[in-house]
Amino acid sequence: MLQLIEGLPENVVGIRAVQQVTKDDYEKIVFPALESVHKKFGKMNLLMVLETSVANYTPGAWVDDLKAGLKYFSNWHKIAIVSDQKMVQVITDAVSVVMPGECKGFSLAELPTAQLWVAA
């Protein structure tokens, strides 16, 4: 399940992933939030907090995650992925090389730091 994270600056989309994540979560939560920030600001910041394993993403969720990334590819400013899954942090930092914006991985304990970084 994906949930919006409240209390972030207007130009930051905050998403928390818990339990199983489905295509429906992306269509009801992620896409509307991204579109709203895109229309308002052009450049977008994303804070994604993974409190579930990436193994809990359904195939449809993975496809929609890729769609979101590609649709707004040139509009990303900062993406902070917060997870205690080390491979997620490593991949996030590696993707930063090909993304037009900045991508950075953080541990769950570093969530306050990630929030400050993505909002700057």
Tab-separated table of N, CA and C in Angstrom:
chain	number	residue	atom	x	y	z
A	1	MET	N	0.851	-1.160	0.000
A	1	MET	CA	0.000	0.000	0.000
A	1	MET	C	0.904	1.233	0.000
A	2	LEU	N	0.520	2.220	-0.776
A	2	LEU	CA	1.227	3.492	-0.808
A	2	LEU	C	0.379	4.546	-0.122
A	3	GLN	N	1.052	5.405	0.654
A	3	GLN	CA	0.364	6.469	1.383
A	3	GLN	C	1.121	7.766	1.144
A	4	LEU	N	0.378	8.863	1.017
A	4	LEU	CA	1.020	10.169	0.921
A	4	LEU	C	1.569	10.565	2.283
A	5	ILE	N	2.724	11.195	2.283
A	5	ILE	CA	3.324	11.720	3.504
A	5	ILE	C	2.954	13.195	3.583
A	6	GLU	N	2.290	13.563	4.641
A	6	GLU	CA	1.833	14.937	4.835
A	6	GLU	C	2.928	15.786	5.479
A	7	GLY	N	2.773	17.101	5.404
A	7	GLY	CA	3.663	18.015	6.100
A	7	GLY	C	4.958	18.338	5.377
A	8	LEU	N	5.047	17.991	4.097
A	8	LEU	CA	6.241	18.302	3.312
A	8	LEU	C	5.999	19.575	2.514
A	9	PRO	N	7.068	20.230	2.061
A	9	PRO	CA	6.877	21.405	1.207
A	9	PRO	C	6.058	21.051	-0.040
A	10	GLU	N	5.404	22.050	-0.616
A	10	GLU	CA	4.513	21.829	-1.765
A	10	GLU	C	5.187	21.172	-2.962
A	11	ASN	N	6.490	21.421	-3.131
A	11	ASN	CA	7.185	20.897	-4.313
A	11	ASN	C	7.747	19.496	-4.089
A	12	VAL	N	7.395	18.868	-2.971
A	12	VAL	CA	7.874	17.521	-2.654
A	12	VAL	C	6.693	16.568	-2.583
A	13	VAL	N	6.759	15.504	-3.375
A	13	VAL	CA	5.788	14.418	-3.262
A	13	VAL	C	6.397	13.405	-2.308
A	14	GLY	N	5.714	13.127	-1.223
A	14	GLY	CA	6.179	12.145	-0.251
A	14	GLY	C	5.289	10.920	-0.282
A	15	ILE	N	5.905	9.763	-0.469
A	15	ILE	CA	5.169	8.503	-0.562
A	15	ILE	C	5.786	7.503	0.419
A	16	ARG	N	4.936	6.836	1.177
A	16	ARG	CA	5.373	5.782	2.096
A	16	ARG	C	4.817	4.462	1.573
A	17	ALA	N	5.695	3.469	1.438
A	17	ALA	CA	5.298	2.137	0.980
A	17	ALA	C	5.292	1.179	2.164
A	18	VAL	N	4.138	0.573	2.424
A	18	VAL	CA	4.001	-0.416	3.484
A	18	VAL	C	3.246	-1.622	2.928
A	19	GLN	N	3.536	-2.783	3.442
A	19	GLN	CA	2.879	-4.017	3.035
A	19	GLN	C	3.008	-4.223	1.525
A	20	GLN	N	1.966	-4.719	0.871
A	20	GLN	CA	2.025	-4.972	-0.570
A	20	GLN	C	1.702	-3.705	-1.352
A	21	VAL	N	2.457	-3.456	-2.410
A	21	VAL	CA	2.266	-2.281	-3.263
A	21	VAL	C	1.760	-2.764	-4.620
A	22	THR	N	0.657	-2.155	-5.086
A	22	THR	CA	0.017	-2.600	-6.324
A	22	THR	C	-0.065	-1.486	-7.364
A	23	LYS	N	-0.416	-1.874	-8.560
A	23	LYS	CA	-0.653	-0.937	-9.663
A	23	LYS	C	-1.717	0.086	-9.267
A	24	ASP	N	-2.749	-0.374	-8.582
A	24	ASP	CA	-3.832	0.501	-8.140
A	24	ASP	C	-3.306	1.617	-7.231
A	25	ASP	N	-2.321	1.298	-6.391
A	25	ASP	CA	-1.705	2.316	-5.525
A	25	ASP	C	-1.075	3.429	-6.367
A	26	TYR	N	-0.405	3.048	-7.425
A	26	TYR	CA	0.232	4.053	-8.286
A	26	TYR	C	-0.818	4.919	-8.972
A	27	GLU	N	-1.878	4.277	-9.464
A	27	GLU	CA	-2.891	5.020	-10.206
A	27	GLU	C	-3.715	5.941	-9.312
A	28	LYS	N	-3.954	5.551	-8.058
A	28	LYS	CA	-4.766	6.372	-7.160
A	28	LYS	C	-3.952	7.362	-6.328
A	29	ILE	N	-2.694	7.051	-6.046
A	29	ILE	CA	-1.887	7.877	-5.142
A	29	ILE	C	-0.754	8.606	-5.883
A	30	VAL	N	0.113	7.841	-6.525
A	30	VAL	CA	1.342	8.405	-7.078
A	30	VAL	C	1.089	9.298	-8.281
A	31	PHE	N	0.399	8.794	-9.290
A	31	PHE	CA	0.213	9.576	-10.516
A	31	PHE	C	-0.494	10.912	-10.269
A	32	PRO	N	-1.585	10.948	-9.500
A	32	PRO	CA	-2.215	12.257	-9.238
A	32	PRO	C	-1.297	13.219	-8.480
A	33	ALA	N	-0.552	12.712	-7.510
A	33	ALA	CA	0.348	13.576	-6.732
A	33	ALA	C	1.458	14.128	-7.611
A	34	LEU	N	2.058	13.277	-8.439
A	34	LEU	CA	3.126	13.739	-9.329
A	34	LEU	C	2.599	14.753	-10.337
A	35	GLU	N	1.449	14.488	-10.898
A	35	GLU	CA	0.888	15.397	-11.900
A	35	GLU	C	0.594	16.764	-11.291
A	36	SER	N	0.095	16.777	-10.077
A	36	SER	CA	-0.208	18.040	-9.402
A	36	SER	C	1.057	18.875	-9.190
A	37	VAL	N	2.112	18.240	-8.684
A	37	VAL	CA	3.370	18.968	-8.455
A	37	VAL	C	4.001	19.382	-9.780
A	38	HIS	N	3.918	18.522	-10.776
A	38	HIS	CA	4.469	18.846	-12.096
A	38	HIS	C	3.795	20.080	-12.690
A	39	LYS	N	2.474	20.132	-12.624
A	39	LYS	CA	1.745	21.288	-13.166
A	39	LYS	C	2.080	22.577	-12.430
A	40	LYS	N	2.284	22.474	-11.125
A	40	LYS	CA	2.533	23.653	-10.297
A	40	LYS	C	3.969	24.165	-10.390
A	41	PHE	N	4.930	23.233	-10.427
A	41	PHE	CA	6.334	23.621	-10.296
A	41	PHE	C	7.209	23.249	-11.494
A	42	GLY	N	6.785	22.316	-12.325
A	42	GLY	CA	7.639	21.855	-13.419
A	42	GLY	C	8.659	20.849	-12.919
A	43	LYS	N	9.622	21.317	-12.173
A	43	LYS	CA	10.619	20.422	-11.573
A	43	LYS	C	10.005	19.771	-10.337
A	44	MET	N	10.372	18.516	-10.098
A	44	MET	CA	9.731	17.772	-9.022
A	44	MET	C	10.747	17.129	-8.091
A	45	ASN	N	10.360	17.042	-6.829
A	45	ASN	CA	11.136	16.343	-5.818
A	45	ASN	C	10.281	15.199	-5.280
A	46	LEU	N	10.919	14.057	-5.047
A	46	LEU	CA	10.205	12.885	-4.554
A	46	LEU	C	10.922	12.320	-3.345
A	47	LEU	N	10.159	12.076	-2.294
A	47	LEU	CA	10.639	11.366	-1.119
A	47	LEU	C	9.885	10.052	-1.069
A	48	MET	N	10.591	8.946	-1.275
A	48	MET	CA	9.974	7.618	-1.245
A	48	MET	C	10.533	6.857	-0.051
A	49	VAL	N	9.647	6.521	0.886
A	49	VAL	CA	10.044	5.810	2.099
A	49	VAL	C	9.559	4.372	1.979
A	50	LEU	N	10.495	3.454	1.869
A	50	LEU	CA	10.160	2.042	1.718
A	50	LEU	C	10.220	1.354	3.081
A	51	GLU	N	9.052	1.152	3.652
A	51	GLU	CA	8.953	0.416	4.917
A	51	GLU	C	8.508	-1.013	4.655
A	52	THR	N	8.619	-1.426	3.411
A	52	THR	CA	8.305	-2.787	2.992
A	52	THR	C	9.403	-3.225	2.040
A	53	SER	N	9.522	-4.497	1.854
A	53	SER	CA	10.520	-5.029	0.931
A	53	SER	C	10.089	-4.770	-0.509
A	54	VAL	N	11.061	-4.561	-1.374
A	54	VAL	CA	10.726	-4.393	-2.793
A	54	VAL	C	10.100	-5.668	-3.352
A	55	ALA	N	10.281	-6.785	-2.674
A	55	ALA	CA	9.640	-8.032	-3.087
A	55	ALA	C	8.123	-7.957	-2.938
A	56	ASN	N	7.630	-6.993	-2.170
A	56	ASN	CA	6.189	-6.828	-1.971
A	56	ASN	C	5.538	-5.947	-3.034
A	57	TYR	N	6.292	-5.546	-4.042
A	57	TYR	CA	5.739	-4.808	-5.172
A	57	TYR	C	5.216	-5.815	-6.188
A	58	THR	N	3.967	-5.631	-6.624
A	58	THR	CA	3.420	-6.512	-7.648
A	58	THR	C	4.026	-6.143	-9.003
A	59	PRO	N	3.957	-7.050	-9.995
A	59	PRO	CA	4.480	-6.710	-11.324
A	59	PRO	C	3.849	-5.428	-11.893
A	60	GLY	N	2.563	-5.240	-11.686
A	60	GLY	CA	1.898	-4.024	-12.162
A	60	GLY	C	2.442	-2.774	-11.504
A	61	ALA	N	2.798	-2.871	-10.217
A	61	ALA	CA	3.387	-1.730	-9.509
A	61	ALA	C	4.750	-1.400	-10.095
A	62	TRP	N	5.552	-2.419	-10.410
A	62	TRP	CA	6.871	-2.174	-11.022
A	62	TRP	C	6.724	-1.482	-12.368
A	63	VAL	N	5.758	-1.909	-13.165
A	63	VAL	CA	5.530	-1.286	-14.477
A	63	VAL	C	5.136	0.171	-14.296
A	64	ASP	N	4.225	0.455	-13.368
A	64	ASP	CA	3.797	1.837	-13.143
A	64	ASP	C	4.912	2.690	-12.538
A	65	ASP	N	5.782	2.088	-11.722
A	65	ASP	CA	6.928	2.817	-11.183
A	65	ASP	C	7.838	3.253	-12.336
A	66	LEU	N	8.071	2.349	-13.256
A	66	LEU	CA	8.890	2.673	-14.433
A	66	LEU	C	8.218	3.746	-15.290
A	67	LYS	N	6.907	3.625	-15.483
A	67	LYS	CA	6.164	4.633	-16.256
A	67	LYS	C	6.300	6.020	-15.644
A	68	ALA	N	6.155	6.110	-14.327
A	68	ALA	CA	6.265	7.400	-13.638
A	68	ALA	C	7.664	7.975	-13.814
A	69	GLY	N	8.668	7.136	-13.657
A	69	GLY	CA	10.048	7.593	-13.812
A	69	GLY	C	10.324	8.120	-15.198
A	70	LEU	N	9.821	7.417	-16.198
A	70	LEU	CA	10.066	7.825	-17.584
A	70	LEU	C	9.217	9.023	-18.005
A	71	LYS	N	7.970	9.065	-17.566
A	71	LYS	CA	7.087	10.166	-17.948
A	71	LYS	C	7.662	11.511	-17.508
A	72	TYR	N	8.223	11.547	-16.326
A	72	TYR	CA	8.743	12.800	-15.775
A	72	TYR	C	10.270	12.851	-15.793
A	73	PHE	N	10.897	12.029	-16.632
A	73	PHE	CA	12.349	11.865	-16.615
A	73	PHE	C	13.105	13.192	-16.589
A	74	SER	N	12.741	14.109	-17.442
A	74	SER	CA	13.481	15.376	-17.513
A	74	SER	C	13.004	16.391	-16.478
A	75	ASN	N	11.996	16.047	-15.685
A	75	ASN	CA	11.448	16.974	-14.691
A	75	ASN	C	11.908	16.703	-13.262
A	76	TRP	N	12.646	15.615	-13.045
A	76	TRP	CA	13.080	15.307	-11.688
A	76	TRP	C	14.149	16.291	-11.247
A	77	HIS	N	13.998	16.826	-10.054
A	77	HIS	CA	15.018	17.687	-9.457
A	77	HIS	C	15.797	16.881	-8.422
A	78	LYS	N	15.075	16.329	-7.443
A	78	LYS	CA	15.700	15.477	-6.432
A	78	LYS	C	14.784	14.299	-6.106
A	79	ILE	N	15.409	13.130	-5.949
A	79	ILE	CA	14.692	11.938	-5.524
A	79	ILE	C	15.453	11.341	-4.348
A	80	ALA	N	14.781	11.230	-3.214
A	80	ALA	CA	15.360	10.597	-2.026
A	80	ALA	C	14.618	9.284	-1.792
A	81	ILE	N	15.355	8.189	-1.801
A	81	ILE	CA	14.774	6.888	-1.514
A	81	ILE	C	15.271	6.459	-0.135
A	82	VAL	N	14.345	6.238	0.770
A	82	VAL	CA	14.676	5.907	2.155
A	82	VAL	C	14.300	4.454	2.398
A	83	SER	N	15.307	3.648	2.742
A	83	SER	CA	15.082	2.220	2.920
A	83	SER	C	16.235	1.618	3.706
A	84	ASP	N	15.963	0.572	4.450
A	84	ASP	CA	17.030	-0.172	5.112
A	84	ASP	C	17.507	-1.346	4.264
A	85	GLN	N	16.998	-1.441	3.053
A	85	GLN	CA	17.464	-2.462	2.119
A	85	GLN	C	18.702	-1.902	1.406
A	86	LYS	N	19.871	-2.404	1.757
A	86	LYS	CA	21.145	-1.849	1.261
A	86	LYS	C	21.184	-1.788	-0.263
A	87	MET	N	20.666	-2.804	-0.934
A	87	MET	CA	20.720	-2.815	-2.399
A	87	MET	C	19.895	-1.666	-2.980
A	88	VAL	N	18.799	-1.316	-2.341
A	88	VAL	CA	17.979	-0.192	-2.798
A	88	VAL	C	18.789	1.099	-2.723
A	89	GLN	N	19.514	1.285	-1.624
A	89	GLN	CA	20.338	2.486	-1.470
A	89	GLN	C	21.446	2.523	-2.514
A	90	VAL	N	22.087	1.392	-2.776
A	90	VAL	CA	23.172	1.320	-3.759
A	90	VAL	C	22.641	1.631	-5.158
A	91	ILE	N	21.517	1.027	-5.529
A	91	ILE	CA	20.936	1.260	-6.859
A	91	ILE	C	20.502	2.710	-7.005
A	92	THR	N	19.911	3.274	-5.961
A	92	THR	CA	19.481	4.668	-6.001
A	92	THR	C	20.671	5.593	-6.269
A	93	ASP	N	21.755	5.384	-5.551
A	93	ASP	CA	22.946	6.214	-5.751
A	93	ASP	C	23.520	6.016	-7.158
A	94	ALA	N	23.471	4.791	-7.683
A	94	ALA	CA	23.990	4.509	-9.023
A	94	ALA	C	23.133	5.154	-10.109
A	95	VAL	N	21.819	5.167	-9.921
A	95	VAL	CA	20.903	5.760	-10.907
A	95	VAL	C	21.148	7.261	-11.036
A	96	SER	N	21.656	7.865	-10.009
A	96	SER	CA	21.926	9.303	-10.017
A	96	SER	C	22.833	9.704	-11.169
A	97	VAL	N	23.654	8.780	-11.627
A	97	VAL	CA	24.589	9.060	-12.723
A	97	VAL	C	23.844	9.341	-14.032
A	98	VAL	N	22.716	8.672	-14.265
A	98	VAL	CA	21.997	8.826	-15.530
A	98	VAL	C	20.777	9.741	-15.434
A	99	MET	N	20.383	10.091	-14.236
A	99	MET	CA	19.210	10.957	-14.063
A	99	MET	C	19.605	12.415	-14.255
A	100	PRO	N	18.712	13.209	-14.861
A	100	PRO	CA	19.009	14.639	-14.984
A	100	PRO	C	19.021	15.356	-13.642
A	101	GLY	N	18.281	14.873	-12.678
A	101	GLY	CA	18.279	15.446	-11.328
A	101	GLY	C	19.183	14.624	-10.427
A	102	GLU	N	19.057	14.850	-9.138
A	102	GLU	CA	19.859	14.113	-8.169
A	102	GLU	C	19.028	13.002	-7.534
A	103	CYS	N	19.657	11.850	-7.343
A	103	CYS	CA	19.050	10.726	-6.630
A	103	CYS	C	19.986	10.352	-5.493
A	104	LYS	N	19.406	10.082	-4.347
A	104	LYS	CA	20.250	9.716	-3.208
A	104	LYS	C	19.508	8.728	-2.327
A	105	GLY	N	20.227	7.710	-1.864
A	105	GLY	CA	19.663	6.718	-0.961
A	105	GLY	C	19.960	7.059	0.490
A	106	PHE	N	18.994	6.793	1.354
A	106	PHE	CA	19.117	7.048	2.786
A	106	PHE	C	18.584	5.833	3.541
A	107	SER	N	19.063	5.619	4.757
A	107	SER	CA	18.504	4.576	5.610
A	107	SER	C	17.254	5.141	6.301
A	108	LEU	N	16.428	4.274	6.869
A	108	LEU	CA	15.235	4.741	7.584
A	108	LEU	C	15.607	5.646	8.753
A	109	ALA	N	16.730	5.386	9.396
A	109	ALA	CA	17.179	6.235	10.502
A	109	ALA	C	17.544	7.640	10.018
A	110	GLU	N	17.840	7.771	8.729
A	110	GLU	CA	18.216	9.062	8.153
A	110	GLU	C	17.029	9.814	7.543
A	111	LEU	N	15.814	9.379	7.828
A	111	LEU	CA	14.623	10.010	7.252
A	111	LEU	C	14.599	11.525	7.457
A	112	PRO	N	14.861	12.059	8.644
A	112	PRO	CA	14.857	13.525	8.794
A	112	PRO	C	15.875	14.212	7.864
A	113	THR	N	17.038	13.606	7.696
A	113	THR	CA	18.067	14.151	6.799
A	113	THR	C	17.567	14.096	5.357
A	114	ALA	N	16.934	12.987	4.979
A	114	ALA	CA	16.398	12.848	3.625
A	114	ALA	C	15.341	13.888	3.346
A	115	GLN	N	14.485	14.163	4.324
A	115	GLN	CA	13.435	15.172	4.155
A	115	GLN	C	14.049	16.557	3.926
A	116	LEU	N	15.058	16.902	4.682
A	116	LEU	CA	15.727	18.194	4.501
A	116	LEU	C	16.422	18.277	3.148
A	117	TRP	N	17.103	17.189	2.758
A	117	TRP	CA	17.844	17.159	1.498
A	117	TRP	C	16.902	17.316	0.309
A	118	VAL	N	15.811	16.559	0.284
A	118	VAL	CA	14.919	16.574	-0.872
A	118	VAL	C	14.157	17.888	-0.986
A	119	ALA	N	13.973	18.576	0.123
A	119	ALA	CA	13.219	19.842	0.111
A	119	ALA	C	14.093	21.044	-0.261
A	120	ALA	N	15.396	20.879	-0.210
A	120	ALA	CA	16.312	22.017	-0.488
A	120	ALA	C	16.441	22.302	-1.976
